[in-house]
Amino acid sequence: MLQLRLVFLCLLFWGIYNFSPAQNNWSVSVIDSFQTTNGGQGVRGLNSVVNNNTIHLTYYYHDQNSVTKLLYSVKNGSAFNVDTVATIADFNSYGVSTSLQFNEDGTKWIYAGFYSYPNHIIGVFKETSSGWDYTYIDETGNDKTVAAIQNNTEMGFTYSGKGENIYKQNVKYAHWNNGQWEITTVSKRQDTYKTKPSIIEAGGKIYLVFGEGRYPDSLITKVYVKENQVWQESFTDLMEIPYSGGSIGGLKTLLGISEQGNPCVLHSLSNEVHPRYYELTDEGWLRKSIIYPSTYVLTNSLSGSNILFGIDNTMYTISQGNGVLPRITWIKENGDADFTSVPYKHGGIYLQDFSILNNEVYIYYIDGYTSWPYDRPVTLKEAKIDLNVLITGLQHEDENLTNEFELYQNYPNPFNPITQINYLIPESGMVKLEIINSLGQIINTPVDEYKEQGSYTFSFESKNLSTGVYFYRLSFEEKFKKCVK
């Protein structure tokens, strides 16, 4: 299988252009700052949880000396107190995740999915008076995804476990019972890829959602419910679309709990304009209408651990389109929906997770390009805003922000066989997008035409290319002015 990496290179004739949304009423603070290195320094797999009126974070931090630590942070006023949970040897950053859960005695349990050569691992770190105890659970599949129950009635979490083929996963659930972990396989099909699970507890029952691909003609979103210690299928949404049998990264699935205590599921797909939203009522799972502004197409890449609800039963999600245009979206009870951009500076945005506390939303994300060329500024940020201000004063904030040139980091990276390249031009003109090999040779020019101002996405396929490092360059020309990246 080909493994290619397209590397973002910025070479500007007229200075450095940054696409920087206005912050307006956002309050943005820097939690950590660093410069990337060829060792991939940065934050990975962040999970945000509210407990006891306080925000807690768990994440991996890979430093400039290629040492990876699993960190736990608790918010204290305007800052975070950080505790090192564990140091992980031979860490690989691809597909990692963390999740945090609180036991009834107040102790913290951190679930961590990571690759520590040569094993794909799910580990549990339990807080004790003398530190963090470690328990090894299971060797996972290729994606080391883990999600824990919040507002829980039992200690438990779901994760992607290894099937017959390491690239195809089972969905498993681990339950702490009488001093040991009881592991149940919720979905056992061996011939499918699956999305990262999302899990909630509502009305004394546990609900778990994930998506899976069925070759050759469908993608499926499934919700299971655990009642009386038995897992049963609760809801299935079949999308009859062509499916090649590869990764299903374009399908995203999330669960949440409405103000009435009803489980809700939101799932989106790159082939569809808008996501599908269902709520479990006395009449069963019902599809709810979403009324988007006519100018808006919701990005398919939902982020975060769960759907969250604020006042007046308004639902919130965070999403971004293949590494760009980070947004928070709200859907009101009557179906009205809107959005605004998350404020950023450097252009390479990686939304991690978000929480709602005391009628304010807190979004955690990476701001800055994390790949070559290295030693550019990167920050882990928290953006906060009052929910009333958010939904009344910031609609369509990013519609008028096309005032700078921008070429974004491709996603995914590395990739096989397709990656998305996104760019933004603030005015109409001739646009050329070129793919260049490590020898500086132009091997492909997928875009060479007149474009109206706006943002664009191009899907690049690596067919007939050998494994290696590639660059992409965007040229814009209008009245002899040129921006090259």
GROMACS .gro file of C-alpha atoms in nm:
model
  485
    1MET     CA    1   0.000   0.000   0.000
    2LEU     CA    2   0.126   0.346  -0.084
    3GLN     CA    3   0.195   0.579   0.206
    4LEU     CA    4   0.243   0.934   0.083
    5ARG     CA    5   0.287   1.256   0.270
    6LEU     CA    6   0.207   1.587   0.106
    7VAL     CA    7   0.403   1.854   0.287
    8PHE     CA    8   0.281   2.212   0.320
    9LEU     CA    9   0.538   2.462   0.199
   10CYS     CA   10   0.481   2.836   0.231
   11LEU     CA   11   0.679   3.062  -0.005
   12LEU     CA   12   0.523   3.406  -0.045
   13PHE     CA   13   0.630   3.683  -0.282
   14TRP     CA   14   0.443   3.956  -0.098
   15GLY     CA   15   0.472   3.856   0.267
   16ILE     CA   16   0.299   3.597   0.478
   17TYR     CA   17  -0.077   3.575   0.449
   18ASN     CA   18  -0.275   3.447   0.743
   19PHE     CA   19  -0.651   3.391   0.743
   20SER     CA   20  -0.747   3.517   1.089
   21PRO     CA   21  -1.111   3.531   1.191
   22ALA     CA   22  -1.213   3.822   1.407
   23GLN     CA   23  -1.249   3.718   1.770
   24ASN     CA   24  -1.541   3.952   1.848
   25ASN     CA   25  -1.680   3.835   2.181
   26TRP     CA   26  -1.463   3.526   2.204
   27SER     CA   27  -1.217   3.503   2.493
   28VAL     CA   28  -0.910   3.312   2.371
   29SER     CA   29  -0.627   3.195   2.594
   30VAL     CA   30  -0.314   2.992   2.526
   31ILE     CA   31  -0.281   2.676   2.735
   32ASP     CA   32   0.053   2.570   2.586
   33SER     CA   33   0.281   2.691   2.308
   34PHE     CA   34   0.564   2.520   2.123
   35GLN     CA   35   0.734   2.494   1.786
   36THR     CA   36   0.700   2.178   1.583
   37THR     CA   37   1.002   1.960   1.517
   38ASN     CA   38   1.065   1.666   1.285
   39GLY     CA   39   0.977   1.451   1.585
   40GLY     CA   40   0.616   1.571   1.558
   41GLN     CA   41   0.600   1.777   1.876
   42GLY     CA   42   0.248   1.860   1.987
   43VAL     CA   43  -0.078   1.763   2.155
   44ARG     CA   44  -0.276   1.452   2.058
   45GLY     CA   45  -0.605   1.288   2.155
   46LEU     CA   46  -0.745   1.557   2.385
   47ASN     CA   47  -1.066   1.488   2.579
   48SER     CA   48  -1.258   1.757   2.771
   49VAL     CA   49  -1.491   1.667   3.061
   50VAL     CA   50  -1.696   1.875   3.307
   51ASN     CA   51  -1.718   1.736   3.661
   52ASN     CA   52  -1.801   1.909   3.987
   53ASN     CA   53  -1.833   2.244   3.808
   54THR     CA   54  -1.476   2.218   3.676
   55ILE     CA   55  -1.322   2.138   3.336
   56HIS     CA   56  -1.076   1.850   3.315
   57LEU     CA   57  -0.852   1.762   3.019
   58THR     CA   58  -0.660   1.450   2.925
   59TYR     CA   59  -0.420   1.433   2.630
   60TYR     CA   60  -0.083   1.314   2.502
   61TYR     CA   61   0.207   1.556   2.475
   62HIS     CA   62   0.497   1.467   2.244
   63ASP     CA   63   0.792   1.695   2.321
   64GLN     CA   64   1.091   1.814   2.118
   65ASN     CA   65   1.300   1.528   2.257
   66SER     CA   66   1.053   1.271   2.120
   67VAL     CA   67   0.927   1.185   2.466
   68THR     CA   68   0.552   1.128   2.494
   69LYS     CA   69   0.359   1.182   2.816
   70LEU     CA   70  -0.003   1.118   2.901
   71LEU     CA   71  -0.120   1.431   3.086
   72TYR     CA   72  -0.414   1.515   3.308
   73SER     CA   73  -0.505   1.883   3.355
   74VAL     CA   74  -0.767   2.043   3.578
   75LYS     CA   75  -0.874   2.404   3.538
   76ASN     CA   76  -0.790   2.626   3.833
   77GLY     CA   77  -0.918   2.977   3.771
   78SER     CA   78  -0.782   3.086   3.435
   79ALA     CA   79  -0.500   2.830   3.425
   80PHE     CA   80  -0.462   2.452   3.421
   81ASN     CA   81  -0.274   2.244   3.677
   82VAL     CA   82  -0.099   1.962   3.493
   83ASP     CA   83  -0.013   1.614   3.621
   84THR     CA   84   0.195   1.357   3.431
   85VAL     CA   85   0.004   1.029   3.433
   86ALA     CA   86   0.254   0.816   3.239
   87THR     CA   87   0.545   0.828   2.996
   88ILE     CA   88   0.487   0.616   2.685
   89ALA     CA   89   0.777   0.457   2.497
   90ASP     CA   90   0.784   0.417   2.117
   91PHE     CA   91   0.472   0.628   2.073
   92ASN     CA   92   0.303   0.669   1.734
   93SER     CA   93   0.060   0.960   1.710
   94TYR     CA   94  -0.176   0.816   1.447
   95GLY     CA   95  -0.534   0.754   1.561
   96VAL     CA   96  -0.472   0.793   1.935
   97SER     CA   97  -0.735   0.899   2.188
   98THR     CA   98  -0.802   0.955   2.558
   99SER     CA   99  -1.116   0.964   2.769
  100LEU     CA  100  -1.181   1.053   3.134
  101GLN     CA  101  -1.437   0.913   3.379
  102PHE     CA  102  -1.507   0.977   3.746
  103ASN     CA  103  -1.585   0.698   3.991
  104GLU     CA  104  -1.857   0.749   4.252
  105ASP     CA  105  -1.583   0.804   4.513
  106GLY     CA  106  -1.447   1.096   4.305
  107THR     CA  107  -1.135   0.920   4.178
  108LYS     CA  108  -1.037   0.973   3.816
  109TRP     CA  109  -1.000   0.691   3.564
  110ILE     CA  110  -0.824   0.772   3.237
  111TYR     CA  111  -0.869   0.547   2.936
  112ALA     CA  112  -0.595   0.576   2.675
  113GLY     CA  113  -0.571   0.429   2.327
  114PHE     CA  114  -0.223   0.445   2.177
  115TYR     CA  115   0.037   0.267   1.970
  116SER     CA  116   0.348   0.165   2.162
  117TYR     CA  117   0.563  -0.040   1.930
  118PRO     CA  118   0.483  -0.315   1.849
  119ASN     CA  119   0.141  -0.315   2.022
  120HIS     CA  120  -0.187  -0.128   1.974
  121ILE     CA  121  -0.299  -0.072   2.331
  122ILE     CA  122  -0.596   0.026   2.544
  123GLY     CA  123  -0.471   0.119   2.889
  124VAL     CA  124  -0.656   0.225   3.205
  125PHE     CA  125  -0.489   0.460   3.453
  126LYS     CA  126  -0.668   0.476   3.789
  127GLU     CA  127  -0.595   0.754   4.037
  128THR     CA  128  -0.475   0.634   4.378
  129SER     CA  129  -0.327   0.801   4.684
  130SER     CA  130   0.021   0.705   4.562
  131GLY     CA  131  -0.016   0.796   4.194
  132TRP     CA  132  -0.170   0.635   3.886
  133ASP     CA  133  -0.217   0.258   3.867
  134TYR     CA  134  -0.200   0.107   3.519
  135THR     CA  135  -0.413  -0.176   3.381
  136TYR     CA  136  -0.369  -0.324   3.036
  137ILE     CA  137  -0.704  -0.415   2.879
  138ASP     CA  138  -0.674  -0.539   2.524
  139GLU     CA  139  -0.479  -0.511   2.202
  140THR     CA  140  -0.686  -0.291   1.973
  141GLY     CA  141  -0.732  -0.265   1.601
  142ASN     CA  142  -0.556  -0.019   1.374
  143ASP     CA  143  -0.756   0.276   1.513
  144LYS     CA  144  -0.690   0.309   1.884
  145THR     CA  145  -1.018   0.483   1.971
  146VAL     CA  146  -1.174   0.492   2.316
  147ALA     CA  147  -1.480   0.670   2.461
  148ALA     CA  148  -1.608   0.676   2.821
  149ILE     CA  149  -1.953   0.726   2.970
  150GLN     CA  150  -2.021   1.063   3.129
  151ASN     CA  151  -2.278   1.115   3.408
  152ASN     CA  152  -2.237   0.743   3.450
  153THR     CA  153  -2.422   0.483   3.652
  154GLU     CA  154  -2.139   0.234   3.603
  155MET     CA  155  -1.769   0.247   3.529
  156GLY     CA  156  -1.724   0.150   3.167
  157PHE     CA  157  -1.599   0.253   2.827
  158THR     CA  158  -1.615   0.147   2.464
  159TYR     CA  159  -1.331   0.103   2.218
  160SER     CA  160  -1.240  -0.039   1.879
  161GLY     CA  161  -1.096  -0.387   1.926
  162LYS     CA  162  -0.902  -0.602   1.685
  163GLY     CA  163  -1.090  -0.830   1.448
  164GLU     CA  164  -0.951  -1.109   1.233
  165ASN     CA  165  -0.777  -0.840   1.031
  166ILE     CA  166  -0.600  -0.565   1.230
  167TYR     CA  167  -0.740  -0.303   0.990
  168LYS     CA  168  -1.101  -0.410   1.058
  169GLN     CA  169  -1.242  -0.368   1.406
  170ASN     CA  170  -1.489  -0.513   1.649
  171VAL     CA  171  -1.666  -0.269   1.882
  172LYS     CA  172  -1.616  -0.369   2.245
  173TYR     CA  173  -1.738  -0.252   2.583
  174ALA     CA  174  -1.544  -0.289   2.908
  175HIS     CA  175  -1.731  -0.280   3.241
  176TRP     CA  176  -1.562  -0.266   3.582
  177ASN     CA  177  -1.734  -0.526   3.799
  178ASN     CA  178  -1.622  -0.679   4.130
  179GLY     CA  179  -1.262  -0.568   4.093
  180GLN     CA  180  -1.210  -0.674   3.732
  181TRP     CA  181  -1.290  -0.574   3.376
  182GLU     CA  182  -1.568  -0.761   3.199
  183ILE     CA  183  -1.532  -0.723   2.823
  184THR     CA  184  -1.824  -0.767   2.583
  185THR     CA  185  -1.811  -0.759   2.204
  186VAL     CA  186  -2.101  -0.538   2.096
  187SER     CA  187  -2.047  -0.570   1.720
  188LYS     CA  188  -1.855  -0.868   1.588
  189ARG     CA  189  -1.872  -0.838   1.209
  190GLN     CA  190  -1.521  -0.902   1.079
  191ASP     CA  191  -1.563  -0.762   0.726
  192THR     CA  192  -1.628  -0.398   0.812
  193TYR     CA  193  -1.445  -0.081   0.899
  194LYS     CA  194  -1.600   0.116   1.184
  195THR     CA  195  -1.596   0.475   1.309
  196LYS     CA  196  -1.489   0.588   1.653
  197PRO     CA  197  -1.764   0.495   1.903
  198SER     CA  198  -1.956   0.754   2.105
  199ILE     CA  199  -2.128   0.655   2.430
  200ILE     CA  200  -2.373   0.810   2.679
  201GLU     CA  201  -2.591   0.711   2.975
  202ALA     CA  202  -2.955   0.822   2.974
  203GLY     CA  203  -3.244   0.707   3.189
  204GLY     CA  204  -3.043   0.428   3.349
  205LYS     CA  205  -2.951   0.282   3.010
  206ILE     CA  206  -2.625   0.300   2.818
  207TYR     CA  207  -2.632   0.394   2.449
  208LEU     CA  208  -2.344   0.338   2.205
  209VAL     CA  209  -2.321   0.458   1.844
  210PHE     CA  210  -2.078   0.382   1.563
  211GLY     CA  211  -2.079   0.368   1.184
  212GLU     CA  212  -1.965   0.082   0.966
  213GLY     CA  213  -1.913   0.016   0.597
  214ARG     CA  214  -2.065  -0.273   0.408
  215TYR     CA  215  -1.901  -0.353   0.078
  216PRO     CA  216  -2.005  -0.272  -0.192
  217ASP     CA  217  -2.310  -0.053  -0.150
  218SER     CA  218  -2.386   0.088   0.194
  219LEU     CA  219  -2.276   0.270   0.506
  220ILE     CA  220  -2.465   0.207   0.828
  221THR     CA  221  -2.503   0.401   1.153
  222LYS     CA  222  -2.594   0.176   1.445
  223VAL     CA  223  -2.703   0.252   1.800
  224TYR     CA  224  -2.691  -0.020   2.064
  225VAL     CA  225  -2.848  -0.001   2.411
  226LYS     CA  226  -2.739  -0.185   2.725
  227GLU     CA  227  -3.033  -0.276   2.946
  228ASN     CA  228  -3.038  -0.539   3.220
  229GLN     CA  229  -2.671  -0.615   3.138
  230VAL     CA  230  -2.755  -0.711   2.778
  231TRP     CA  231  -2.659  -0.519   2.462
  232GLN     CA  232  -2.927  -0.497   2.194
  233GLU     CA  233  -2.956  -0.306   1.869
  234SER     CA  234  -3.171   0.005   1.920
  235PHE     CA  235  -3.150   0.192   1.590
  236THR     CA  236  -3.009   0.146   1.239
  237ASP     CA  237  -2.982   0.407   0.963
  238LEU     CA  238  -2.885   0.260   0.628
  239MET     CA  239  -2.727   0.486   0.364
  240GLU     CA  240  -2.734   0.307   0.031
  241ILE     CA  241  -2.436   0.462  -0.140
  242PRO     CA  242  -2.139   0.311  -0.323
  243TYR     CA  243  -1.873   0.196  -0.078
  244SER     CA  244  -1.536   0.073  -0.203
  245GLY     CA  245  -1.446  -0.121   0.109
  246GLY     CA  246  -1.172   0.115   0.227
  247SER     CA  247  -1.160   0.346   0.523
  248ILE     CA  248  -1.486   0.522   0.616
  249GLY     CA  249  -1.328   0.837   0.760
  250GLY     CA  250  -1.597   1.050   0.589
  251LEU     CA  251  -1.866   0.907   0.817
  252LYS     CA  252  -1.892   1.065   1.164
  253THR     CA  253  -2.129   0.958   1.441
  254LEU     CA  254  -2.204   1.127   1.775
  255LEU     CA  255  -2.448   1.081   2.065
  256GLY     CA  256  -2.593   1.332   2.309
  257ILE     CA  257  -2.867   1.377   2.569
  258SER     CA  258  -3.140   1.634   2.513
  259GLU     CA  259  -3.272   1.863   2.785
  260GLN     CA  260  -3.560   1.617   2.830
  261GLY     CA  261  -3.313   1.333   2.886
  262ASN     CA  262  -3.367   1.174   2.545
  263PRO     CA  263  -3.075   1.011   2.359
  264CYS     CA  264  -2.993   1.185   2.029
  265VAL     CA  265  -2.771   1.079   1.742
  266LEU     CA  266  -2.614   1.300   1.475
  267HIS     CA  267  -2.422   1.152   1.187
  268SER     CA  268  -2.281   1.308   0.875
  269LEU     CA  269  -2.130   1.188   0.551
  270SER     CA  270  -1.922   1.363   0.287
  271ASN     CA  271  -2.167   1.246   0.016
  272GLU     CA  272  -2.457   1.433   0.177
  273VAL     CA  273  -2.508   1.807   0.216
  274HIS     CA  274  -2.649   1.800   0.569
  275PRO     CA  275  -2.620   1.561   0.861
  276ARG     CA  276  -2.899   1.335   0.984
  277TYR     CA  277  -3.034   1.402   1.332
  278TYR     CA  278  -3.249   1.155   1.527
  279GLU     CA  279  -3.399   1.162   1.876
  280LEU     CA  280  -3.539   0.871   2.081
  281THR     CA  281  -3.894   0.956   2.190
  282ASP     CA  282  -4.187   0.753   2.317
  283GLU     CA  283  -4.262   0.682   1.952
  284GLY     CA  284  -3.912   0.546   1.885
  285TRP     CA  285  -3.622   0.701   1.695
  286LEU     CA  286  -3.756   0.997   1.496
  287ARG     CA  287  -3.566   1.202   1.240
  288LYS     CA  288  -3.568   1.573   1.329
  289SER     CA  289  -3.560   1.852   1.075
  290ILE     CA  290  -3.263   2.089   1.058
  291ILE     CA  291  -3.317   2.425   0.888
  292TYR     CA  292  -2.981   2.558   0.773
  293PRO     CA  293  -2.917   2.904   0.631
  294SER     CA  294  -2.937   2.889   0.253
  295THR     CA  295  -2.572   2.991   0.221
  296TYR     CA  296  -2.445   2.722   0.452
  297VAL     CA  297  -2.331   2.368   0.393
  298LEU     CA  298  -2.232   2.190   0.713
  299THR     CA  299  -1.887   2.038   0.699
  300ASN     CA  300  -1.893   1.664   0.734
  301SER     CA  301  -1.607   1.632   0.980
  302LEU     CA  302  -1.780   1.637   1.318
  303SER     CA  303  -1.533   1.667   1.605
  304GLY     CA  304  -1.547   1.618   1.979
  305SER     CA  305  -1.665   1.333   2.201
  306ASN     CA  306  -2.040   1.396   2.207
  307ILE     CA  307  -2.323   1.627   2.109
  308LEU     CA  308  -2.377   1.885   2.386
  309PHE     CA  309  -2.695   2.067   2.485
  310GLY     CA  310  -2.728   2.414   2.640
  311ILE     CA  311  -3.020   2.625   2.750
  312ASP     CA  312  -3.359   2.596   2.575
  313ASN     CA  313  -3.263   2.249   2.448
  314THR     CA  314  -3.023   2.395   2.190
  315MET     CA  315  -2.779   2.139   2.052
  316TYR     CA  316  -2.412   2.223   1.985
  317THR     CA  317  -2.146   2.051   1.778
  318ILE     CA  318  -1.798   2.142   1.660
  319SER     CA  319  -1.677   2.054   1.313
  320GLN     CA  320  -1.422   2.139   1.049
  321GLY     CA  321  -1.386   2.058   0.683
  322ASN     CA  322  -1.078   1.846   0.632
  323GLY     CA  323  -0.848   2.057   0.845
  324VAL     CA  324  -0.997   2.401   0.771
  325LEU     CA  325  -1.293   2.623   0.860
  326PRO     CA  326  -1.331   2.527   1.228
  327ARG     CA  327  -1.689   2.597   1.337
  328ILE     CA  328  -1.932   2.563   1.621
  329THR     CA  329  -2.287   2.490   1.508
  330TRP     CA  330  -2.610   2.515   1.704
  331ILE     CA  331  -2.947   2.361   1.627
  332LYS     CA  332  -3.248   2.496   1.814
  333GLU     CA  333  -3.545   2.288   1.922
  334ASN     CA  334  -3.756   2.420   1.632
  335GLY     CA  335  -3.488   2.307   1.384
  336ASP     CA  336  -3.332   2.649   1.316
  337ALA     CA  337  -2.955   2.615   1.278
  338ASP     CA  338  -2.661   2.847   1.248
  339PHE     CA  339  -2.285   2.857   1.301
  340THR     CA  340  -1.977   3.069   1.353
  341SER     CA  341  -1.604   3.022   1.317
  342VAL     CA  342  -1.371   2.939   1.602
  343PRO     CA  343  -1.106   3.217   1.622
  344TYR     CA  344  -0.759   3.122   1.509
  345LYS     CA  345  -0.440   3.284   1.386
  346HIS     CA  346  -0.196   3.055   1.208
  347GLY     CA  347  -0.429   2.867   0.973
  348GLY     CA  348  -0.361   2.501   1.060
  349ILE     CA  349  -0.655   2.416   1.284
  350TYR     CA  350  -0.718   2.087   1.463
  351LEU     CA  351  -1.030   2.086   1.677
  352GLN     CA  352  -0.999   1.851   1.974
  353ASP     CA  353  -1.302   1.867   2.205
  354PHE     CA  354  -1.538   2.109   2.379
  355SER     CA  355  -1.741   2.149   2.699
  356ILE     CA  356  -2.033   2.359   2.821
  357LEU     CA  357  -2.016   2.500   3.174
  358ASN     CA  358  -2.224   2.774   3.340
  359ASN     CA  359  -2.386   2.878   3.010
  360GLU     CA  360  -2.049   2.917   2.838
  361VAL     CA  361  -1.889   2.698   2.574
  362TYR     CA  362  -1.519   2.612   2.592
  363ILE     CA  363  -1.348   2.483   2.276
  364TYR     CA  364  -1.001   2.324   2.280
  365TYR     CA  365  -0.793   2.314   1.964
  366ILE     CA  366  -0.449   2.327   1.806
  367ASP     CA  367  -0.369   2.650   1.620
  368GLY     CA  368  -0.073   2.625   1.383
  369TYR     CA  369   0.080   2.397   1.123
  370THR     CA  370   0.222   2.082   1.282
  371SER     CA  371   0.406   1.940   0.981
  372TRP     CA  372   0.711   2.042   0.776
  373PRO     CA  373   0.859   2.302   0.752
  374TYR     CA  374   0.910   2.280   1.126
  375ASP     CA  375   0.985   2.538   1.399
  376ARG     CA  376   0.672   2.739   1.324
  377PRO     CA  377   0.461   2.858   1.620
  378VAL     CA  378   0.190   2.620   1.739
  379THR     CA  379  -0.043   2.671   2.034
  380LEU     CA  380  -0.296   2.470   2.231
  381LYS     CA  381  -0.583   2.713   2.286
  382GLU     CA  382  -0.907   2.752   2.474
  383ALA     CA  383  -1.177   2.969   2.314
  384LYS     CA  384  -1.469   3.067   2.538
  385ILE     CA  385  -1.793   3.251   2.472
  386ASP     CA  386  -2.130   3.300   2.639
  387LEU     CA  387  -2.396   3.089   2.469
  388ASN     CA  388  -2.647   3.374   2.456
  389VAL     CA  389  -2.393   3.594   2.279
  390LEU     CA  390  -2.296   3.309   2.049
  391ILE     CA  391  -2.642   3.238   1.913
  392THR     CA  392  -2.763   3.599   1.890
  393GLY     CA  393  -2.468   3.798   1.764
  394LEU     CA  394  -2.226   3.588   1.563
  395GLN     CA  395  -2.425   3.417   1.289
  396HIS     CA  396  -2.239   3.365   0.962
  397GLU     CA  397  -1.927   3.525   1.102
  398ASP     CA  398  -1.705   3.350   0.853
  399GLU     CA  399  -1.904   3.448   0.543
  400ASN     CA  400  -1.723   3.782   0.520
  401LEU     CA  401  -1.377   3.660   0.609
  402THR     CA  402  -1.250   3.585   0.261
  403ASN     CA  403  -1.009   3.878   0.272
  404GLU     CA  404  -0.677   3.692   0.271
  405PHE     CA  405  -0.514   3.418   0.065
  406GLU     CA  406  -0.481   3.083   0.239
  407LEU     CA  407  -0.358   2.737   0.149
  408TYR     CA  408  -0.440   2.485   0.419
  409GLN     CA  409  -0.275   2.168   0.540
  410ASN     CA  410  -0.401   1.869   0.347
  411TYR     CA  411  -0.603   1.608   0.534
  412PRO     CA  412  -0.544   1.325   0.603
  413ASN     CA  413  -0.165   1.339   0.611
  414PRO     CA  414  -0.007   1.084   0.562
  415PHE     CA  415  -0.272   0.939   0.334
  416ASN     CA  416  -0.362   0.650   0.110
  417PRO     CA  417  -0.506   0.679  -0.146
  418ILE     CA  418  -0.690   1.016  -0.134
  419THR     CA  419  -0.629   1.341   0.051
  420GLN     CA  420  -0.816   1.674   0.053
  421ILE     CA  421  -0.643   2.002  -0.033
  422ASN     CA  422  -0.829   2.318   0.069
  423TYR     CA  423  -0.754   2.676  -0.031
  424LEU     CA  424  -0.915   3.019  -0.010
  425ILE     CA  425  -0.884   3.314  -0.248
  426PRO     CA  426  -1.022   3.659  -0.152
  427GLU     CA  427  -1.076   3.773  -0.509
  428SER     CA  428  -1.143   3.624  -0.850
  429GLY     CA  429  -0.853   3.536  -1.078
  430MET     CA  430  -0.641   3.264  -1.235
  431VAL     CA  431  -0.557   2.984  -0.993
  432LYS     CA  432  -0.299   2.711  -1.039
  433LEU     CA  433  -0.249   2.417  -0.802
  434GLU     CA  434   0.063   2.207  -0.863
  435ILE     CA  435   0.192   1.884  -0.711
  436ILE     CA  436   0.571   1.874  -0.686
  437ASN     CA  437   0.806   1.587  -0.598
  438SER     CA  438   1.112   1.608  -0.375
  439LEU     CA  439   1.331   1.688  -0.679
  440GLY     CA  440   1.129   2.001  -0.748
  441GLN     CA  441   0.961   1.853  -1.056
  442ILE     CA  442   0.596   1.937  -1.127
  443ILE     CA  443   0.424   1.600  -1.163
  444ASN     CA  444   0.061   1.714  -1.175
  445THR     CA  445  -0.137   2.035  -1.221
  446PRO     CA  446  -0.490   1.944  -1.106
  447VAL     CA  447  -0.616   2.305  -1.109
  448ASP     CA  448  -0.526   2.565  -1.372
  449GLU     CA  449  -0.827   2.787  -1.439
  450TYR     CA  450  -1.017   3.103  -1.353
  451LYS     CA  451  -1.189   3.087  -1.011
  452GLU     CA  452  -1.436   3.316  -0.840
  453GLN     CA  453  -1.342   3.433  -0.491
  454GLY     CA  454  -1.417   3.183  -0.215
  455SER     CA  455  -1.293   2.861  -0.060
  456TYR     CA  456  -1.233   2.541  -0.257
  457THR     CA  457  -1.159   2.176  -0.191
  458PHE     CA  458  -0.971   1.942  -0.424
  459SER     CA  459  -0.943   1.565  -0.377
  460PHE     CA  460  -0.600   1.440  -0.481
  461GLU     CA  461  -0.553   1.071  -0.560
  462SER     CA  462  -0.208   0.909  -0.529
  463LYS     CA  463  -0.263   0.659  -0.811
  464ASN     CA  464   0.056   0.584  -1.010
  465LEU     CA  465   0.277   0.769  -0.759
  466SER     CA  466   0.552   0.601  -0.564
  467THR     CA  467   0.590   0.628  -0.189
  468GLY     CA  468   0.755   0.952  -0.089
  469VAL     CA  469   0.728   1.314   0.021
  470TYR     CA  470   0.543   1.558  -0.204
  471PHE     CA  471   0.475   1.931  -0.198
  472TYR     CA  472   0.179   2.125  -0.327
  473ARG     CA  473   0.187   2.485  -0.444
  474LEU     CA  474  -0.093   2.732  -0.506
  475SER     CA  475  -0.044   3.026  -0.742
  476PHE     CA  476  -0.289   3.312  -0.783
  477GLU     CA  477  -0.260   3.588  -1.041
  478GLU     CA  478  -0.478   3.895  -1.085
  479LYS     CA  479  -0.336   4.226  -1.209
  480PHE     CA  480   0.018   4.085  -1.184
  481LYS     CA  481  -0.018   4.014  -0.812
  482LYS     CA  482   0.082   3.662  -0.716
  483CYS     CA  483   0.068   3.458  -0.397
  484VAL     CA  484   0.255   3.130  -0.406
  485LYS     CA  485   0.245   2.869  -0.131
   0.00000   0.00000   0.00000
